[in-house]
Coordinates of C-alpha atoms and ligand atoms in Angstrom, one line a residue:
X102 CA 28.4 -36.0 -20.9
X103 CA 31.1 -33.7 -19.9
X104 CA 33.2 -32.1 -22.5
X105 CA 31.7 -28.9 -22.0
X106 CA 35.4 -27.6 -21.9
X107 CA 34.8 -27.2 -25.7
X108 CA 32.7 -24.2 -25.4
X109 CA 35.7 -22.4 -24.0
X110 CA 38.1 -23.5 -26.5
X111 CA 40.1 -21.3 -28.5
X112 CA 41.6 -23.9 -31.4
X113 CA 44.9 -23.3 -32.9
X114 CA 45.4 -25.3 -35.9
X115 CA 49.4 -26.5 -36.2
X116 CA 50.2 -28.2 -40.0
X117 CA 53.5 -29.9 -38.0
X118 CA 55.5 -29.7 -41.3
X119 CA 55.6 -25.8 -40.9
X120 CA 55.4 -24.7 -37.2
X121 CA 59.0 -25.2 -35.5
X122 CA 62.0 -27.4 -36.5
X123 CA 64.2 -28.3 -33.9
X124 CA 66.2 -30.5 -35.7
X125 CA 67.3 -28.8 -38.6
X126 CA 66.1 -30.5 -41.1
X127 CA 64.1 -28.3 -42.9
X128 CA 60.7 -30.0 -41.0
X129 CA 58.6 -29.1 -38.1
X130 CA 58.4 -31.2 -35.3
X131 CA 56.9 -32.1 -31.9
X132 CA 59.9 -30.8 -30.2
X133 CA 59.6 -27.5 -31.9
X134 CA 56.1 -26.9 -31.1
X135 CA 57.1 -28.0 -27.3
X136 CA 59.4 -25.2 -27.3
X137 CA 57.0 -22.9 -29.0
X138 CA 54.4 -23.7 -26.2
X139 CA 55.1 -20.6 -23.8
X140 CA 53.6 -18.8 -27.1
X141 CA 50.6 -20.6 -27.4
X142 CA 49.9 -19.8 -23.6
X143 CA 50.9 -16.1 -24.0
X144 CA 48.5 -16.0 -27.0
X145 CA 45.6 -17.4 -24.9
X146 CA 45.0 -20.4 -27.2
X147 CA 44.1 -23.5 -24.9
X148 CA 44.0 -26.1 -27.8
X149 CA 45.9 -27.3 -30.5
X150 CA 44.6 -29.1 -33.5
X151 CA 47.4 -31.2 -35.3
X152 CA 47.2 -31.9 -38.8
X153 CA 48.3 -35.8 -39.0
X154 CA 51.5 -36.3 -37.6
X155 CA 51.4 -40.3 -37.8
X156 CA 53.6 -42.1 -39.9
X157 CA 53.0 -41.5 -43.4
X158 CA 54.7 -41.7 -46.6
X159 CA 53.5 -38.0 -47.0
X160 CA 51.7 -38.3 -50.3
X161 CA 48.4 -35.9 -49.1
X162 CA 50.4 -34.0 -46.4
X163 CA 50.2 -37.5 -43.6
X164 CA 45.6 -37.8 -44.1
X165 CA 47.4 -41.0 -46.2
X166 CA 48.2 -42.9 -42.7
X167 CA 50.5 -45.7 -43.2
X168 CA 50.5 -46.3 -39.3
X169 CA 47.3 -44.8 -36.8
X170 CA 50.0 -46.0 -33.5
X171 CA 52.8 -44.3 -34.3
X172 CA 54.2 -40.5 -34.9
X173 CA 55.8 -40.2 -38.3
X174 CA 59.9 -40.0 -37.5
X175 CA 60.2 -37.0 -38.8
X176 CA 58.0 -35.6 -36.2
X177 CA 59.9 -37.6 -33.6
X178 CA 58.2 -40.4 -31.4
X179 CA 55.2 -41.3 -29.3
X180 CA 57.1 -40.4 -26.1
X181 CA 57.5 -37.0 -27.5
X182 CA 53.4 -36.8 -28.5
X183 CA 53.2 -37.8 -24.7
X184 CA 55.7 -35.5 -23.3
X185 CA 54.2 -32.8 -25.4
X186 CA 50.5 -33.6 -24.0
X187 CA 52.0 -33.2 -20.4
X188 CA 53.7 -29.8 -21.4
X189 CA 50.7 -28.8 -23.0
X190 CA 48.7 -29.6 -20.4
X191 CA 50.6 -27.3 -17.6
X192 CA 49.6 -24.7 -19.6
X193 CA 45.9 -25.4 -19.7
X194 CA 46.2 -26.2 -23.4
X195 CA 44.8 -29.7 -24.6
X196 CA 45.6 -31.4 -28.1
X197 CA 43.2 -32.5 -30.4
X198 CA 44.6 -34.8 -33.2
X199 CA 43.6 -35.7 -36.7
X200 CA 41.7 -39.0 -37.1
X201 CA 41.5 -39.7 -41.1
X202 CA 38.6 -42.6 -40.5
X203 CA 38.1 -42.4 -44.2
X204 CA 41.0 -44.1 -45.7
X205 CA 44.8 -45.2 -45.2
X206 CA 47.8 -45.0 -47.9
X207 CA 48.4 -47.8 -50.1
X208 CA 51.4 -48.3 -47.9
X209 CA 49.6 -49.3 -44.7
X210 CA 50.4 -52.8 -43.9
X211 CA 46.4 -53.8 -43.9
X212 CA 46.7 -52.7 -47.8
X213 CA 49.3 -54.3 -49.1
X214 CA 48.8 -57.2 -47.7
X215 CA 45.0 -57.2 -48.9
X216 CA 46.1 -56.4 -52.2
X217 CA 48.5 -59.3 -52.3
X218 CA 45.4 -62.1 -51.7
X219 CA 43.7 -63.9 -54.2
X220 CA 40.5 -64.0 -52.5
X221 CA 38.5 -61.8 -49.9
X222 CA 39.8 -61.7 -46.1
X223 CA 38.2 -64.8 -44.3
X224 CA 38.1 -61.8 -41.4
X225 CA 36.2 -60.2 -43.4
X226 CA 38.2 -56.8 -45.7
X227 CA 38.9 -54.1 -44.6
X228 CA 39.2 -52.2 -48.1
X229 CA 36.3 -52.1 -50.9
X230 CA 37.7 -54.5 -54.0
X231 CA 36.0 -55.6 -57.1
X232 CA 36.2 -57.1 -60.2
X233 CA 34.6 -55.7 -62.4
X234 CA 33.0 -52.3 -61.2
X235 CA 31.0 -49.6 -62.7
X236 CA 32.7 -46.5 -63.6
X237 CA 36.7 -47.8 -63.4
X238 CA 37.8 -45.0 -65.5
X239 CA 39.0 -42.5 -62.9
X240 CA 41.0 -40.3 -65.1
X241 CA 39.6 -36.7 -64.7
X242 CA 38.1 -37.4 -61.3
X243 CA 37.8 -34.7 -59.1
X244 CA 39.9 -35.5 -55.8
X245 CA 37.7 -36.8 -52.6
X246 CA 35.4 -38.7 -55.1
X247 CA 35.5 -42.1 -54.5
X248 CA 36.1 -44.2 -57.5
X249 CA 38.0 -47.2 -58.6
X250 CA 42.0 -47.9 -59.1
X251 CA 43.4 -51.1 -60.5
X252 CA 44.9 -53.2 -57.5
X253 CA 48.7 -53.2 -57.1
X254 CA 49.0 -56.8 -56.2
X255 CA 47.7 -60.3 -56.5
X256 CA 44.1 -59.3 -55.8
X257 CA 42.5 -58.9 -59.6
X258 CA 39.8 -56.0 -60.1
X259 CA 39.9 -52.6 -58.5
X260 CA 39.8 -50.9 -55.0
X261 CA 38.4 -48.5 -54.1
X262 CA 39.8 -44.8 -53.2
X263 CA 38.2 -42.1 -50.9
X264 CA 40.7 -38.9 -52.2
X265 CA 43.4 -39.4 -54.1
X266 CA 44.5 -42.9 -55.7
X267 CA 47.0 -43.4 -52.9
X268 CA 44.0 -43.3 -50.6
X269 CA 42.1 -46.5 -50.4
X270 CA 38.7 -46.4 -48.4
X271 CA 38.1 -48.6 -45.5
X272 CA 35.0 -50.5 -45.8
X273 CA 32.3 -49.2 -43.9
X274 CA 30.0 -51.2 -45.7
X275 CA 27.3 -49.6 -47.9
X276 CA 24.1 -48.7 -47.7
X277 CA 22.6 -49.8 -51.0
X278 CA 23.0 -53.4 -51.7
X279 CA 21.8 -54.2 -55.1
X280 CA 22.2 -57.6 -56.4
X281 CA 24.3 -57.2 -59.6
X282 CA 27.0 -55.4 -57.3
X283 CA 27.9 -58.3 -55.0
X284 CA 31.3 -56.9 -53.6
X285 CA 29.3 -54.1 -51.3
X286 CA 29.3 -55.4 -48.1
X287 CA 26.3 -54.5 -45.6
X288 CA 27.5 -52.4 -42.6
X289 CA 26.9 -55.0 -40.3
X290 CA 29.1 -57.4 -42.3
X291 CA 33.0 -58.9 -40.7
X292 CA 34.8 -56.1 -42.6
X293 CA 33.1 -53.1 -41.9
X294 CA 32.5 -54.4 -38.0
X295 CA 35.9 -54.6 -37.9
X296 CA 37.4 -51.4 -39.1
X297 CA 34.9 -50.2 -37.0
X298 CA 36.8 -51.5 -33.8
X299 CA 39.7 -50.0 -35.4
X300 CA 38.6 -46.8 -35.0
X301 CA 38.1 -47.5 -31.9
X302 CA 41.4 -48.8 -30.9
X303 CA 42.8 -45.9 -32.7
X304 CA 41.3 -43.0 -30.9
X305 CA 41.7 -45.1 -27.6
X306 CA 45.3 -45.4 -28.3
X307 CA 45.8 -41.6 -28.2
X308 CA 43.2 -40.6 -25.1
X309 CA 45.1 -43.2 -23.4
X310 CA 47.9 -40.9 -24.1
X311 CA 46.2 -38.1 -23.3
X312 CA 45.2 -36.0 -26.6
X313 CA 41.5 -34.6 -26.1
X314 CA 40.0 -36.1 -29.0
X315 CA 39.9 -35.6 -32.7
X316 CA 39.3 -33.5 -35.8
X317 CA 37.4 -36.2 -38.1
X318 CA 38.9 -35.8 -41.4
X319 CA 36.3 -36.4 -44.0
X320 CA 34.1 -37.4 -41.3
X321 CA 30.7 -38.3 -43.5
X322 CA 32.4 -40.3 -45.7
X323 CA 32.4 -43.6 -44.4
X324 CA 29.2 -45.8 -45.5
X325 CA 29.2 -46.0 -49.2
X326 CA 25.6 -45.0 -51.5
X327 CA 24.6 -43.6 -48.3
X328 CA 21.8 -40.9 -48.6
X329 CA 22.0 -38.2 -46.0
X330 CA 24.9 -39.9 -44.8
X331 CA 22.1 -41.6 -42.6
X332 CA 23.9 -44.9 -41.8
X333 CA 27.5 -43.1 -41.9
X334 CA 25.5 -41.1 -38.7
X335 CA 24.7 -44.0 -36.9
X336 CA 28.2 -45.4 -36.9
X337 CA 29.1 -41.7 -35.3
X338 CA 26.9 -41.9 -32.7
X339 CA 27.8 -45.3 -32.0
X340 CA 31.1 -43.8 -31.5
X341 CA 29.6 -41.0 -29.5
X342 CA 28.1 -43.5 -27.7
X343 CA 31.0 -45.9 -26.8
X344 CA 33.2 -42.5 -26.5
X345 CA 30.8 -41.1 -23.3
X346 CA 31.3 -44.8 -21.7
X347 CA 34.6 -44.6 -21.8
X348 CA 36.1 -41.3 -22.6
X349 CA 33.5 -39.2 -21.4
X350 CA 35.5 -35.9 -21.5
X351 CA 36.8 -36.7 -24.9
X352 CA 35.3 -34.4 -28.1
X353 CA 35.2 -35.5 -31.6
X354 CA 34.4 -33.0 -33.8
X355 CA 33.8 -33.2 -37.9
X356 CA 35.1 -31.6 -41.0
X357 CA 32.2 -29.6 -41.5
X358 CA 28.5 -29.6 -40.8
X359 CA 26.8 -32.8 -39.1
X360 CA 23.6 -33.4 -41.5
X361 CA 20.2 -33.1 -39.1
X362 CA 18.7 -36.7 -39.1
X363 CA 16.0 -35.8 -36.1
X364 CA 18.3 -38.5 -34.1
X365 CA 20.7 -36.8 -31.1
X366 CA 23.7 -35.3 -32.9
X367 CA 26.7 -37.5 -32.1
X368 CA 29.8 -35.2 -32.6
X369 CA 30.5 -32.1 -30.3
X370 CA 30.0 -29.6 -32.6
X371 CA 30.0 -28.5 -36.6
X372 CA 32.7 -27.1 -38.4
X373 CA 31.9 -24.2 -40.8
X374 CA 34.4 -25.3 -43.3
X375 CA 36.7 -23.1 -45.3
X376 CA 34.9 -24.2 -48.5
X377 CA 31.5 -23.9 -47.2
X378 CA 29.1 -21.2 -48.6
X379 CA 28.3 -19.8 -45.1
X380 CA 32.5 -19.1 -44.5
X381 CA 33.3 -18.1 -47.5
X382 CA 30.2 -15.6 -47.6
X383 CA 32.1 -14.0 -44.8
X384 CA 36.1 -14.7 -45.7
X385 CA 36.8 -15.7 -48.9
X386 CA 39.4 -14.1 -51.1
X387 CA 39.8 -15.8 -54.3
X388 CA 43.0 -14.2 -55.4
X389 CA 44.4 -17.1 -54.7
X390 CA 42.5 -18.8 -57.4
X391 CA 42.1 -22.4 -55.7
X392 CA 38.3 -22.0 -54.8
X393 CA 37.1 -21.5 -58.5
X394 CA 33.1 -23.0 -57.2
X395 CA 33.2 -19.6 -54.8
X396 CA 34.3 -17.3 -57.2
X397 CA 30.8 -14.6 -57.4
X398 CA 30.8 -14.8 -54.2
X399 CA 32.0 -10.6 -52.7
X400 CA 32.5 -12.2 -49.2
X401 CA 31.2 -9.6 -46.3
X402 CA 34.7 -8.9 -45.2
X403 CA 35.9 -6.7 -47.9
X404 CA 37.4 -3.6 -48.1
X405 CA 34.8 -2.4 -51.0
X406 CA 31.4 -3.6 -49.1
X407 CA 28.9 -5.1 -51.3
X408 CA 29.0 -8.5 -49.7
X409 CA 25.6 -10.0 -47.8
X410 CA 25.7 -11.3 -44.3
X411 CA 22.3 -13.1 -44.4
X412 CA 23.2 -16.1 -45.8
X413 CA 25.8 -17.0 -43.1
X414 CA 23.4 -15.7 -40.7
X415 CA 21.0 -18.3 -42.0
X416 CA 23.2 -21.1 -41.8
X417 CA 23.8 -19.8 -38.2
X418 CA 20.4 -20.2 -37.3
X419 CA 19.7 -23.1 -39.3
X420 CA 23.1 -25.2 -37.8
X421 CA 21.0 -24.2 -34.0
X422 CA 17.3 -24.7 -34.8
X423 CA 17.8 -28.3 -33.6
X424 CA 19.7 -27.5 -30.4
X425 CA 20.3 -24.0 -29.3
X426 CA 23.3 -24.5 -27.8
X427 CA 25.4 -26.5 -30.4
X428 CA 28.9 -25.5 -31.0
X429 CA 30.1 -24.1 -34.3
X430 CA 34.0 -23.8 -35.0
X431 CA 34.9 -21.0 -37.7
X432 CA 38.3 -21.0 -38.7
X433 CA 40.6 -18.2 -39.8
X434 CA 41.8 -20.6 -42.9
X435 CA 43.1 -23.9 -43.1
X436 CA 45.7 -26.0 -44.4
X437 CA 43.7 -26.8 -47.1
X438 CA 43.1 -23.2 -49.2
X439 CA 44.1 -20.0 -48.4
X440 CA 44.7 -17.3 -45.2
X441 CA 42.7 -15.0 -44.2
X442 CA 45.4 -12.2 -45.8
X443 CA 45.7 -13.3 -49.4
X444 CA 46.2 -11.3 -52.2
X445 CA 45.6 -7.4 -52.2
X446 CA 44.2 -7.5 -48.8
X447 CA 45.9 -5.3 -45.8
X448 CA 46.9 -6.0 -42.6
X449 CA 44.6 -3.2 -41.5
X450 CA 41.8 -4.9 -42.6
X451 CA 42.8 -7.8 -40.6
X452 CA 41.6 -6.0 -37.4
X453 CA 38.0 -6.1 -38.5
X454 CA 37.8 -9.8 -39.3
X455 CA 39.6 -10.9 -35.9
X456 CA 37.2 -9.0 -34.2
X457 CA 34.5 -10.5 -35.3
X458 CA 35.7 -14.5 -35.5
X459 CA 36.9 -13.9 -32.0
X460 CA 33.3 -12.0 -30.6
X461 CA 31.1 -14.1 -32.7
X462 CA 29.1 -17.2 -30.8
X463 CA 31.6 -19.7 -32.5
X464 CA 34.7 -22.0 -31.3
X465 CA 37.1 -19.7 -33.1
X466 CA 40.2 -21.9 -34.8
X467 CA 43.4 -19.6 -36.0
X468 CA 45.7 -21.1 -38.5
X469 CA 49.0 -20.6 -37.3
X470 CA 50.4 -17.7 -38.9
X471 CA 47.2 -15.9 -39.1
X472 CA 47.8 -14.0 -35.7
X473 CA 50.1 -12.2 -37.5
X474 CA 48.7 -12.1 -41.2
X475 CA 51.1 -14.5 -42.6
X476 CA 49.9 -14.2 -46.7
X477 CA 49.2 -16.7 -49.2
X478 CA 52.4 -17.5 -51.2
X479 CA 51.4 -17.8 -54.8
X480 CA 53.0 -19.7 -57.6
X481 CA 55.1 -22.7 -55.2
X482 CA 55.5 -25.8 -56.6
X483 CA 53.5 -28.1 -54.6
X484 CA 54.8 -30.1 -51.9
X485 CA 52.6 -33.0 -50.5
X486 CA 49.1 -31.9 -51.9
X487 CA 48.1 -32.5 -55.4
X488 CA 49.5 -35.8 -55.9
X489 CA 46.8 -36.8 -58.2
X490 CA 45.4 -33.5 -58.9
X491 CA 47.8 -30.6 -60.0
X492 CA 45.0 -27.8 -59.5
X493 CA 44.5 -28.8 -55.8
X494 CA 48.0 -27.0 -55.0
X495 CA 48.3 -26.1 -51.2
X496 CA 51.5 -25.3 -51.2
X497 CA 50.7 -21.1 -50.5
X498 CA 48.9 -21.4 -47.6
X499 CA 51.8 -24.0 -46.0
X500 CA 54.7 -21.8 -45.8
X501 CA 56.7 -22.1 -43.0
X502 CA 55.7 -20.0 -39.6
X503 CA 57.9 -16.7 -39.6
X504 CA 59.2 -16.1 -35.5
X505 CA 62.2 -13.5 -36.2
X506 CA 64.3 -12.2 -38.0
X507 CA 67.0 -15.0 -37.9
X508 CA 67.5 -16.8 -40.8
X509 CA 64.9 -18.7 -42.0
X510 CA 62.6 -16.3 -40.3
X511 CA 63.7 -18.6 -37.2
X512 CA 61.5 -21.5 -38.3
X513 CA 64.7 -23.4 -39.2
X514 CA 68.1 -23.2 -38.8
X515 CA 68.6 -26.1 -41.7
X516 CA 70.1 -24.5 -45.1
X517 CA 67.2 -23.1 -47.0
X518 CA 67.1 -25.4 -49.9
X519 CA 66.5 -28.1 -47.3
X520 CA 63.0 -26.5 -45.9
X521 CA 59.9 -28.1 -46.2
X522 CA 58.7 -24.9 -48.2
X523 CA 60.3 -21.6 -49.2
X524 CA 59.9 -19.0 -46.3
X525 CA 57.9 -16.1 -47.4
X526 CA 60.5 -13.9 -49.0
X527 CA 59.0 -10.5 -48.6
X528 CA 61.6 -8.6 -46.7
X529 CA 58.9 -7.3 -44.5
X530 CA 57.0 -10.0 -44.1
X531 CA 55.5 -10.1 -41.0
X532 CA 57.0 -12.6 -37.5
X533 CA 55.8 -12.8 -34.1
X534 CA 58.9 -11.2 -32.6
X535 CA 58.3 -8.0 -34.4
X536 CA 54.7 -7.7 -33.7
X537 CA 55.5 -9.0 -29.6
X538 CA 57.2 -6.0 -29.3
X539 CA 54.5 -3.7 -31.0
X540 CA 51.6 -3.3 -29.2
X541 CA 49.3 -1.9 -32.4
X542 CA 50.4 -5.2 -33.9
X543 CA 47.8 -7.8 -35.4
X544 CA 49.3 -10.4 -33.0
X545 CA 48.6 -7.9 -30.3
X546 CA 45.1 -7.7 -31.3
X547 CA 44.9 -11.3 -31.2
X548 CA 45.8 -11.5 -27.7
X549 CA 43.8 -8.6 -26.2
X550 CA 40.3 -9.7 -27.9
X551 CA 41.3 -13.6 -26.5
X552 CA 42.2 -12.3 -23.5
X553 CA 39.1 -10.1 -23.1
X554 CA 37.4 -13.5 -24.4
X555 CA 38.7 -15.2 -21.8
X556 CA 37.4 -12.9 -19.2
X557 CA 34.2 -12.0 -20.1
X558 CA 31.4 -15.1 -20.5
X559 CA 29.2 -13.2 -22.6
X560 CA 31.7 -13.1 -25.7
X561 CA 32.4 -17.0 -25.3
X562 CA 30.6 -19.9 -27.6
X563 CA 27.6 -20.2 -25.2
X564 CA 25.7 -17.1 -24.8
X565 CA 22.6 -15.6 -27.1
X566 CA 24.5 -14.3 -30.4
X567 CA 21.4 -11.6 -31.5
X568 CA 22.0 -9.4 -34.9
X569 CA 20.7 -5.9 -34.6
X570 CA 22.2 -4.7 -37.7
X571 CA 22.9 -7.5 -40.5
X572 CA 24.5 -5.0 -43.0
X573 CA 28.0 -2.5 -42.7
X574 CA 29.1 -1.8 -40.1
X575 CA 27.4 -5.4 -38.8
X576 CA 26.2 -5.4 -35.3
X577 CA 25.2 -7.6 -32.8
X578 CA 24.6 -8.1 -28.8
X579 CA 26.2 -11.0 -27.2
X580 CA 24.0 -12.4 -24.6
X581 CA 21.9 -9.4 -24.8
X582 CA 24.8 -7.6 -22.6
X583 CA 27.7 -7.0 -24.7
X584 CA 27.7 -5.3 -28.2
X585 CA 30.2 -5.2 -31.2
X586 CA 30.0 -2.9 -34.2
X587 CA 32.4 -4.2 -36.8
X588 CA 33.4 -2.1 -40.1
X589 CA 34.9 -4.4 -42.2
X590 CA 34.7 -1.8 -45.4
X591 CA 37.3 1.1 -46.2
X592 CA 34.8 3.7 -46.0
X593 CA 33.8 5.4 -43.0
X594 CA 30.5 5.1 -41.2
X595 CA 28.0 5.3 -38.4
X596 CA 25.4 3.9 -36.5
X597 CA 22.7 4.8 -33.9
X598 CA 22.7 2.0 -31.6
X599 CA 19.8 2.9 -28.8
X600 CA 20.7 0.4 -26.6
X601 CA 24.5 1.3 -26.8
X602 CA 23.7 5.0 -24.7
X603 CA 26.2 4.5 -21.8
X604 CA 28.2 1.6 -22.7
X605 CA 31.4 1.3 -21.5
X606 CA 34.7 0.8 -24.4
X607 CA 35.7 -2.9 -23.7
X608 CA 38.0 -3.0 -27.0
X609 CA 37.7 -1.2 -29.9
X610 CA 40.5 0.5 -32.9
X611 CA 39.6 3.2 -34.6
X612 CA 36.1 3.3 -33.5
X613 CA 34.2 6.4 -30.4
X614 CA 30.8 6.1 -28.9
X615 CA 29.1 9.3 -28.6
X616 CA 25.5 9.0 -27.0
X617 CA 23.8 6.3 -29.1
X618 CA 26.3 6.7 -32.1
X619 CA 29.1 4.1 -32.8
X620 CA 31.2 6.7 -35.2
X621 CA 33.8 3.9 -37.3
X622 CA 37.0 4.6 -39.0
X623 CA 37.4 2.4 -42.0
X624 CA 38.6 -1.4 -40.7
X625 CA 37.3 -0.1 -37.2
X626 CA 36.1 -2.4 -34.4
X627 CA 33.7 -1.5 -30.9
X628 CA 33.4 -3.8 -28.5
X629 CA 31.2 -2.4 -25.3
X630 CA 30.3 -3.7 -22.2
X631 CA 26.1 -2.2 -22.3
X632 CA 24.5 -0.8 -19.3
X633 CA 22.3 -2.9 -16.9
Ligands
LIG224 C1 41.8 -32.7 -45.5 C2 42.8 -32.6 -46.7 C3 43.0 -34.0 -47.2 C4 41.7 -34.7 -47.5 C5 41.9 -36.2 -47.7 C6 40.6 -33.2 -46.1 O1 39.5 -33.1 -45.4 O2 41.6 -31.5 -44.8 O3 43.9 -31.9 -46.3 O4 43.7 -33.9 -48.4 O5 40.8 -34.6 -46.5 O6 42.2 -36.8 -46.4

């Protein structure tokens, strides 16, 4: 197994709708993040996650794939996925893209025409149909729960959906086969077999291109009834497998945690998700009002204190108890719920939390924007995300990257009405231009803690991550030779760290050592190189 290059990566998540538009028509596109790629470098990101960019009729944002071979027009074409790969590549960064495994849109070819036949697919289907099925009322249904929606075509009954309506699942089979529910098909059956080569065609299709592998949207999803997602983990590391035969430097990584079966783990790492307790411990800011499940939590990071660090601490430990060196990626925010600025929080509490997702023992991932605390736009209409479900509105955390002061905050020189989504209309709303030429700027920040990343092993993925104090101001020693005192709180404060007595100042704002003491300014950050 090679891959290792994952340790050293520094993600940086691109939702291709909002990055650059080259074309002027209101849309991001390949193009535009080619000519954005001299950023990415001078940022010190070396890999780019792409939301979907295949072709799409765009009802869930392109994770409703009408076509796995071919980049959605309005992105531009394959050659352009290629030529940006090459570019990329010169600059040491690699692309991962999105694989949605789970499901297509009812306008992929394979649905339609499986909902136009009277009878099952000699070959064997590649959706889940039935005629009569339990629970077929789905009105009310949270999104992402798979239930039953009455077929379009020629085929009587019901499919069955994995997100939204427009989002049929592929059979994977099921795990469960009770007689009285004769349409579940066992995983070894024609239909599951085959979408299972599918995926494998798929994600050969782009390595053979040369993307680095995937993001697994709703990656434990697949096998139906499947407790512990146990069968849904051996399809994975038969794709692991087959993957390290072939494609041996390729990664494949999950949305979210991979469960612990006691079998080898068969993606490259976990992803603390957004949503998850152990992120949102840390980062989440409901004043945006879309995580309503999260909303006791007082997440660590906030300007008043009173937030816990254990419990991410313990799903730390807990995510390497099985293999000391697994990779975690922790993301600034996603496309999916908010930024790491929302609400009433400052940009100089921004400092604090970049410090730590970028000194931390984890695969950082940055949402575009967030180098330069890009907020969440309330009250949008939504665009492309609640199709089904009008509280699942993304729309605020989707706005449109702001580079200058040109109009449209030199996203897009289309008419404004045109634009994907409003530009943030805060006349001092942050861009990168302004912040490139301020070297107290967030986007500053960004680059000097990646760059000191970049040259110091200790603060990468690999190395020990030890806690010495798990309370404000946090601090920890990074492969027991490197130490970083965070205050994430508005108050001042101090702390005697013994081991610290002449350290050397790697990085730090608004923080001094004297003797043993880290003395920190509210929002302040230390990072220090500790004696040998
Ligand atoms: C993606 C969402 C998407 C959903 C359905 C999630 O994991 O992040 O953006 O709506 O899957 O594909």
């Amino acid at each position: 197994m090679r891959h290792t290059w994952l340790a050293d990566a520094v993600v940086y998540e691109i939702y291709p709708q909002s990055f650059a538009d080259s074309n002027a028509d209101g849309i991001g596109d390949l193009r535009g993040v080619i000519e954005r790629l001299d950023y990415l470098a001078w940022l010190g990101v070396n890999t780019i996650w792409f939301n979907p960019c295949f072709d799409s009729p765009f009802l869930d944002a392109g994770y409703d794939v009408a076509d796995y071979l071919r980049i959605a027009p309005r992105y531009g074409t394959n050659d352009d996925l290629v030529e940006l790969v090459v570019a990329a590549r010169e600059r040491g960064i690699r692309i991962l893209l999105d694989l949605v495994a789970g499901h297509t849109s009812v306008e992929h070819d394979w649905f339609r025409e499986e909902a136009e036949r009277t009878s099952p697919d000699p070959l064997g289907d590649r959706y889940v149909w039935a005629l009569d099925p339990p629970l077929r009322d789905t009105s009310g249904d949270l999104a992402g729960t798979a239930s039953w929606v009455p077929s379009p075509g020629a085929r009587p009954g019901y499919y069955l959906r994995n997100f939204y309506d427009q989002q049929p699942a592929l059979n994977f089979g099921w795990t469960h086969l009770p007689a009285d529910e004769p349409w579940r098909d066992p995983v070894d059956a024609p239909g599951p077999q085959r979408n299972r080569q599918t995926l494998r065609d798929v994600m050969a299709f782009w390595l053979d291109k040369g993307v680095a592998g995937f993001r697994v949207d709703m990656a434990f999803s697949l096998v139906k009834d499947d407790p512990g997602h146990v069968q849904t983990m051996v399809l994975w590391r038969e794709m692991r497998a087959w993957l390290d035969a072939h494609y041996p430097d390729a990664v494949i990584v999950p949305e979210g945690a991979e469960p612990r079966l006691g079998e080898p783990l068969a993606f490259n790492a976990d992803f603390f998700l957004v949503i998850g307790a152990e992120h949102a411990s840390l980062f989440n800011d409901h004043s945006a009002g879309i995580l309503p499940w999260n909303e006791r939590l007082t997440p660590f990071f906030h300007a008043q204190g009173g937030g816990g660090f254990i419990a991410f601490e313990e799903a730390w430990d807990a995510a390497h108890a099985d293999e000391p060196g697994r990779l975690v990626l922790m993301a600034t925010a996603d496309h999916d719920f908010n930024r790491l600025r929302c609400g009433s929080r400052t940009m100089e509490q921004l400092g604090s939390t970049l410090a730590f997702l970028l000194t931390w023992g984890t695969v950082p991932s940055i949402y575009f924007g967030d180098e330069i605390g890009m907020r969440y736009l309330p009250d949008l209409p939504d665009v492309e995300g609640a199709i089904c479900n009008p509280t699942y509105n993304r729309a605020g955390c989707r706005t449109p990257m702001q580079w200058d002061d040109r109009p449209n905050a030199g996203f897009s020189s289309a008419a404004p009405e045109l634009l994907y989504l409003p530009i943030d209309p805060d006349p001092d709303r942050p861009t990168v231009a302004a912040q490139r030429s301020d070297p107290d700027s967030t986007l500053h920040l960004v680059r000097d803690l990646l760059a000191l990343r970049a040259s110091t092993p200790a603060l990468r993925a690999g190395p020990s991550t030890r806690v010495i104090n798990a309370d404000y101001p946090l601090a920890y020693l990074r492969g027991e030779s490197h130490l970083v005192v965070i205050n994430p709180t508005q108050d001042s404060m101090a702390l005697t760290v013994p081991e610290a007595l002449g350290a050397r100042l790697l990085l730090g704002r608004g923080a001094g050592l004297h003797d043993d003491v880290v003395a920190l300014e509210p929002f302040a950050f230390e990072i220090l190189e500790l004696p040998r």
